[in-house]
Tab-separated table of C-alpha atoms in Angstrom:
chain	number	residue	atom	x	y	z
A	1	GLN	CA	202.767	-251.075	2.752
A	2	LYS	CA	200.921	-252.237	-0.328
A	3	GLU	CA	197.986	-254.504	0.348
A	4	VAL	CA	199.069	-257.087	-2.227
A	5	GLU	CA	202.758	-257.432	-3.011
A	6	GLN	CA	204.508	-259.297	-5.779
A	7	ASN	CA	208.068	-259.280	-7.076
A	8	SER	CA	207.947	-257.311	-10.302
A	9	GLY	CA	210.491	-259.556	-11.969
A	10	PRO	CA	211.317	-260.183	-14.627
A	11	LEU	CA	211.442	-263.847	-13.773
A	12	SER	CA	213.164	-265.881	-16.442
A	13	VAL	CA	213.009	-269.679	-16.634
A	14	PRO	CA	214.015	-272.135	-19.353
A	15	GLU	CA	211.385	-274.043	-21.265
A	16	GLY	CA	210.277	-277.141	-19.367
A	17	ALA	CA	211.240	-275.773	-15.950
A	18	ILE	CA	208.942	-274.911	-13.047
A	19	ALA	CA	208.089	-271.230	-12.676
A	20	SER	CA	207.253	-270.112	-9.142
A	21	LEU	CA	205.356	-266.867	-8.626
A	22	ASN	CA	204.784	-265.472	-5.158
A	23	CYS	CA	202.369	-263.037	-3.568
A	24	THR	CA	201.840	-261.732	-0.037
A	25	TYR	CA	198.850	-259.816	1.261
A	26	SER	CA	198.262	-257.621	4.286
A	27	ASP	CA	194.560	-258.110	5.100
A	28	ARG	CA	194.476	-261.090	7.423
A	29	VAL	CA	190.735	-261.691	6.960
A	30	SER	CA	190.952	-262.076	3.171
A	31	GLN	CA	189.204	-265.237	2.027
A	32	SER	CA	189.369	-265.275	-1.771
A	33	PHE	CA	192.510	-265.317	-3.883
A	34	PHE	CA	193.063	-265.232	-7.614
A	35	TRP	CA	195.781	-265.461	-10.220
A	36	TYR	CA	195.290	-263.627	-13.509
A	37	ARG	CA	197.506	-263.805	-16.588
A	38	GLN	CA	197.977	-260.740	-18.760
A	39	TYR	CA	199.707	-260.883	-22.112
A	40	SER	CA	201.332	-257.687	-23.311
A	41	GLY	CA	198.707	-255.279	-24.581
A	42	LYS	CA	195.844	-257.563	-23.578
A	43	SER	CA	193.378	-257.709	-20.715
A	44	PRO	CA	193.833	-259.911	-17.628
A	45	GLU	CA	192.281	-263.373	-17.713
A	46	LEU	CA	191.662	-265.671	-14.780
A	47	ILE	CA	193.906	-268.702	-14.382
A	48	MET	CA	193.129	-269.938	-10.885
A	49	SER	CA	191.071	-269.101	-7.843
A	50	ILE	CA	191.723	-270.552	-4.394
A	51	TYR	CA	189.816	-270.194	-1.151
A	52	SER	CA	191.221	-272.824	1.256
A	53	ASN	CA	194.661	-273.474	2.648
A	54	GLY	CA	196.704	-275.964	0.682
A	55	ASP	CA	197.206	-276.706	-2.977
A	56	LYS	CA	194.812	-276.516	-5.899
A	57	GLU	CA	195.883	-278.030	-9.190
A	58	ASP	CA	194.565	-277.342	-12.690
A	59	GLY	CA	196.613	-278.864	-15.475
A	60	ARG	CA	200.125	-277.432	-15.375
A	61	PHE	CA	199.103	-274.804	-12.823
A	62	THR	CA	199.089	-275.197	-9.041
A	63	ALA	CA	197.966	-272.487	-6.652
A	64	GLN	CA	199.149	-272.695	-3.060
A	65	LEU	CA	197.590	-270.788	-0.180
A	66	ASN	CA	198.878	-270.304	3.354
A	67	LYS	CA	196.568	-267.978	5.259
A	68	ALA	CA	198.667	-268.067	8.433
A	69	SER	CA	201.625	-266.696	6.499
A	70	GLN	CA	199.383	-264.515	4.292
A	71	TYR	CA	201.019	-265.994	1.253
A	72	VAL	CA	199.713	-267.309	-2.045
A	73	SER	CA	201.787	-268.719	-4.867
A	74	LEU	CA	201.394	-270.034	-8.396
A	75	LEU	CA	203.523	-272.834	-9.790
A	76	ILE	CA	203.677	-273.458	-13.528
A	77	ARG	CA	205.081	-276.863	-14.399
A	78	ASP	CA	206.677	-277.661	-17.752
A	79	SER	CA	206.799	-273.952	-18.578
A	80	GLN	CA	206.235	-273.061	-22.217
A	81	PRO	CA	207.192	-269.920	-24.153
A	82	SER	CA	203.449	-269.245	-24.451
A	83	ASP	CA	203.375	-268.837	-20.654
A	84	SER	CA	205.446	-265.672	-21.003
A	85	ALA	CA	203.211	-262.939	-19.613
A	86	THR	CA	202.607	-260.822	-16.536
A	87	TYR	CA	200.894	-262.676	-13.689
A	88	LEU	CA	198.654	-260.677	-11.382
A	89	CYS	CA	197.778	-261.781	-7.882
A	90	ALA	CA	194.399	-260.542	-6.603
A	91	VAL	CA	192.781	-260.712	-3.179
A	92	ILE	CA	189.276	-259.930	-1.957
A	93	ASP	CA	189.824	-257.771	1.110
A	94	ASN	CA	187.766	-257.095	4.228
A	95	ASN	CA	185.647	-254.555	2.332
A	96	ASN	CA	184.876	-257.089	-0.393
A	97	ASP	CA	187.044	-255.123	-2.800
A	98	MET	CA	189.377	-256.966	-5.143
A	99	ARG	CA	192.930	-255.704	-4.718
A	100	PHE	CA	195.565	-256.464	-7.330
A	101	GLY	CA	199.292	-256.750	-7.016
A	102	ALA	CA	201.491	-254.935	-9.518
A	103	GLY	CA	202.242	-258.207	-11.293
A	104	THR	CA	205.279	-260.375	-11.993
A	105	ARG	CA	206.597	-260.530	-15.520
A	106	LEU	CA	207.545	-264.072	-16.533
A	107	THR	CA	209.702	-264.955	-19.514
A	108	VAL	CA	210.077	-268.588	-20.592
A	109	LYS	CA	213.080	-269.015	-22.844
A	110	PRO	CA	213.048	-271.737	-25.531
B	1	ASP	CA	181.354	-261.618	-29.912
B	2	ALA	CA	183.190	-260.395	-26.830
B	3	ASP	CA	181.259	-260.512	-23.564
B	4	VAL	CA	182.723	-257.223	-22.298
B	5	THR	CA	183.357	-254.445	-24.793
B	6	GLN	CA	184.894	-251.029	-24.383
B	7	THR	CA	184.798	-247.976	-26.609
B	8	PRO	CA	186.912	-246.301	-27.719
B	9	ARG	CA	189.916	-248.621	-27.758
B	10	ASN	CA	192.329	-245.737	-28.097
B	11	ARG	CA	191.882	-242.050	-27.400
B	12	ILE	CA	194.114	-239.003	-27.512
B	13	THR	CA	192.786	-235.864	-25.890
B	14	LYS	CA	194.017	-232.550	-24.593
B	15	THR	CA	194.268	-231.260	-21.051
B	16	GLY	CA	190.964	-229.848	-19.842
B	17	LYS	CA	188.758	-231.789	-22.233
B	18	ARG	CA	185.849	-233.906	-21.021
B	19	ILE	CA	185.846	-237.453	-22.269
B	20	MET	CA	183.750	-240.542	-21.703
B	21	LEU	CA	184.793	-244.167	-21.858
B	22	GLU	CA	182.024	-246.681	-22.346
B	23	CYS	CA	181.642	-250.288	-21.297
B	24	SER	CA	178.991	-252.812	-22.268
B	25	GLN	CA	178.551	-256.422	-21.216
B	26	THR	CA	176.432	-259.336	-22.333
B	27	LYS	CA	177.292	-261.626	-19.405
B	28	GLY	CA	174.247	-260.596	-17.389
B	29	HIS	CA	176.425	-259.712	-14.404
B	30	ASP	CA	175.227	-257.207	-11.844
B	31	ARG	CA	178.656	-255.979	-10.789
B	32	MET	CA	180.772	-253.711	-12.971
B	33	TYR	CA	184.117	-252.042	-12.318
B	34	TRP	CA	186.458	-249.478	-13.775
B	35	TYR	CA	190.221	-249.836	-13.255
B	36	ARG	CA	193.252	-248.026	-14.496
B	37	GLN	CA	196.569	-249.738	-15.055
B	38	ASP	CA	199.896	-247.957	-14.897
B	39	PRO	CA	203.350	-249.529	-15.268
B	40	GLY	CA	204.622	-250.786	-11.923
B	41	LEU	CA	201.362	-250.011	-10.126
B	42	GLY	CA	199.124	-252.787	-11.301
B	43	LEU	CA	195.371	-252.386	-11.517
B	44	ARG	CA	193.768	-249.745	-9.336
B	45	LEU	CA	190.032	-249.515	-8.790
B	46	ILE	CA	188.380	-246.230	-9.765
B	47	TYR	CA	184.651	-246.920	-9.268
B	48	TYR	CA	182.404	-249.915	-9.027
B	49	SER	CA	178.707	-250.626	-9.172
B	50	PHE	CA	176.812	-253.581	-7.745
B	51	ASP	CA	173.584	-252.739	-9.548
B	52	VAL	CA	171.970	-249.890	-11.472
B	53	LYS	CA	171.222	-247.863	-8.332
B	54	ASP	CA	174.514	-248.552	-6.598
B	55	ILE	CA	177.723	-246.580	-7.259
B	56	ASN	CA	180.811	-246.781	-5.065
B	57	LYS	CA	184.139	-245.017	-5.068
B	58	GLY	CA	187.238	-247.089	-5.385
B	59	GLU	CA	190.813	-246.457	-4.435
B	60	ILE	CA	191.415	-243.556	-6.856
B	61	SER	CA	188.103	-241.890	-7.734
B	62	ASP	CA	189.238	-238.237	-7.702
B	63	GLY	CA	188.944	-236.654	-11.147
B	64	TYR	CA	186.546	-239.348	-12.398
B	65	SER	CA	182.801	-239.904	-12.418
B	66	VAL	CA	180.666	-242.820	-13.560
B	67	SER	CA	177.171	-243.578	-14.728
B	68	ARG	CA	175.393	-246.947	-14.656
B	69	GLN	CA	172.829	-246.447	-17.371
B	70	ALA	CA	171.585	-250.027	-17.327
B	71	GLN	CA	172.661	-253.396	-16.000
B	72	ALA	CA	174.731	-253.857	-19.136
B	73	LYS	CA	176.297	-250.402	-19.390
B	74	PHE	CA	178.771	-248.575	-17.177
B	75	SER	CA	180.535	-245.437	-18.384
B	76	LEU	CA	183.525	-243.581	-16.976
B	77	SER	CA	183.965	-239.843	-17.431
B	78	LEU	CA	186.953	-237.600	-17.010
B	79	GLU	CA	185.411	-234.189	-16.441
B	80	SER	CA	188.602	-232.261	-17.139
B	81	ALA	CA	191.378	-234.529	-18.319
B	82	ILE	CA	194.918	-234.036	-17.055
B	83	PRO	CA	198.158	-235.658	-18.259
B	84	ASN	CA	198.540	-237.945	-15.229
B	85	GLN	CA	195.301	-239.622	-16.254
B	86	THR	CA	197.183	-241.091	-19.175
B	87	ALA	CA	196.818	-244.821	-18.603
B	88	LEU	CA	195.244	-248.055	-19.757
B	89	TYR	CA	191.645	-248.289	-18.541
B	90	PHE	CA	189.820	-251.573	-18.042
B	91	CYS	CA	186.192	-252.301	-17.424
B	92	ALA	CA	185.336	-255.562	-15.682
B	93	THR	CA	182.236	-257.465	-14.588
B	94	SER	CA	181.550	-260.125	-11.997
B	95	ASP	CA	178.680	-262.126	-10.651
B	96	LEU	CA	177.344	-262.188	-7.110
B	97	GLY	CA	178.139	-264.507	-4.272
B	98	ILE	CA	181.056	-266.266	-2.674
B	99	GLY	CA	182.966	-268.179	-5.274
B	100	GLN	CA	181.539	-266.031	-8.047
B	101	GLU	CA	183.924	-263.122	-7.715
B	102	THR	CA	185.908	-263.879	-10.856
B	103	GLN	CA	186.205	-260.693	-12.820
B	104	TYR	CA	185.942	-260.660	-16.593
B	105	PHE	CA	187.793	-257.838	-18.254
B	106	GLY	CA	187.131	-255.839	-21.373
B	107	PRO	CA	189.899	-255.285	-23.929
B	108	GLY	CA	190.971	-251.964	-22.432
B	109	THR	CA	191.083	-248.345	-23.563
B	110	ARG	CA	194.433	-246.634	-24.035
B	111	LEU	CA	194.080	-242.971	-23.112
B	112	LEU	CA	196.706	-240.321	-23.773
B	113	VAL	CA	196.166	-236.860	-22.320
B	114	LEU	CA	198.412	-234.236	-23.864
């Protein structure tokens, strides 16, 4: 079992819709969670970090964390074509190593 | 100027050759990392360093070595390249402390081993 799992996609949503990206992790003691965005051919860049259960909002982005279910998600409201990218979930594990999921490819269609 | 730079950006080499990928940062971070990215596998950690005297193996260190020449420089070597080391390689840096773990990535090095 992979330590951080994401649906590879592709996930396709129309412009203006809500995109929902999901991630599960196996290390129950993980405390720090991150969402990175990676455009094709580019390096990952941080979108959100979340440390506590519940929701964290930043503009059109909302990260949701449920430690009991070992689940973290990213919602993108009012999706734009410029949001089309691969989204990487990352988790700091019990060894203080950052583990990445394989990423979910999102396409927002105009 | 970019905070994290990598050289070369692209490299083609032959099986058995020794190559070095270099990473420099101006962020003043103590922690530096080398990852490789393969389609469908995401980012996998090769080596990381928490300061100049600290080197740690990551998930997939076999076939690689690293050198932390200074706080700002962290190089990755492939002693004898093989085709399955063809991948996109990223260097990253981060600061210390809880809440400071955000990693900042370099632009990547595309390596092709023939």
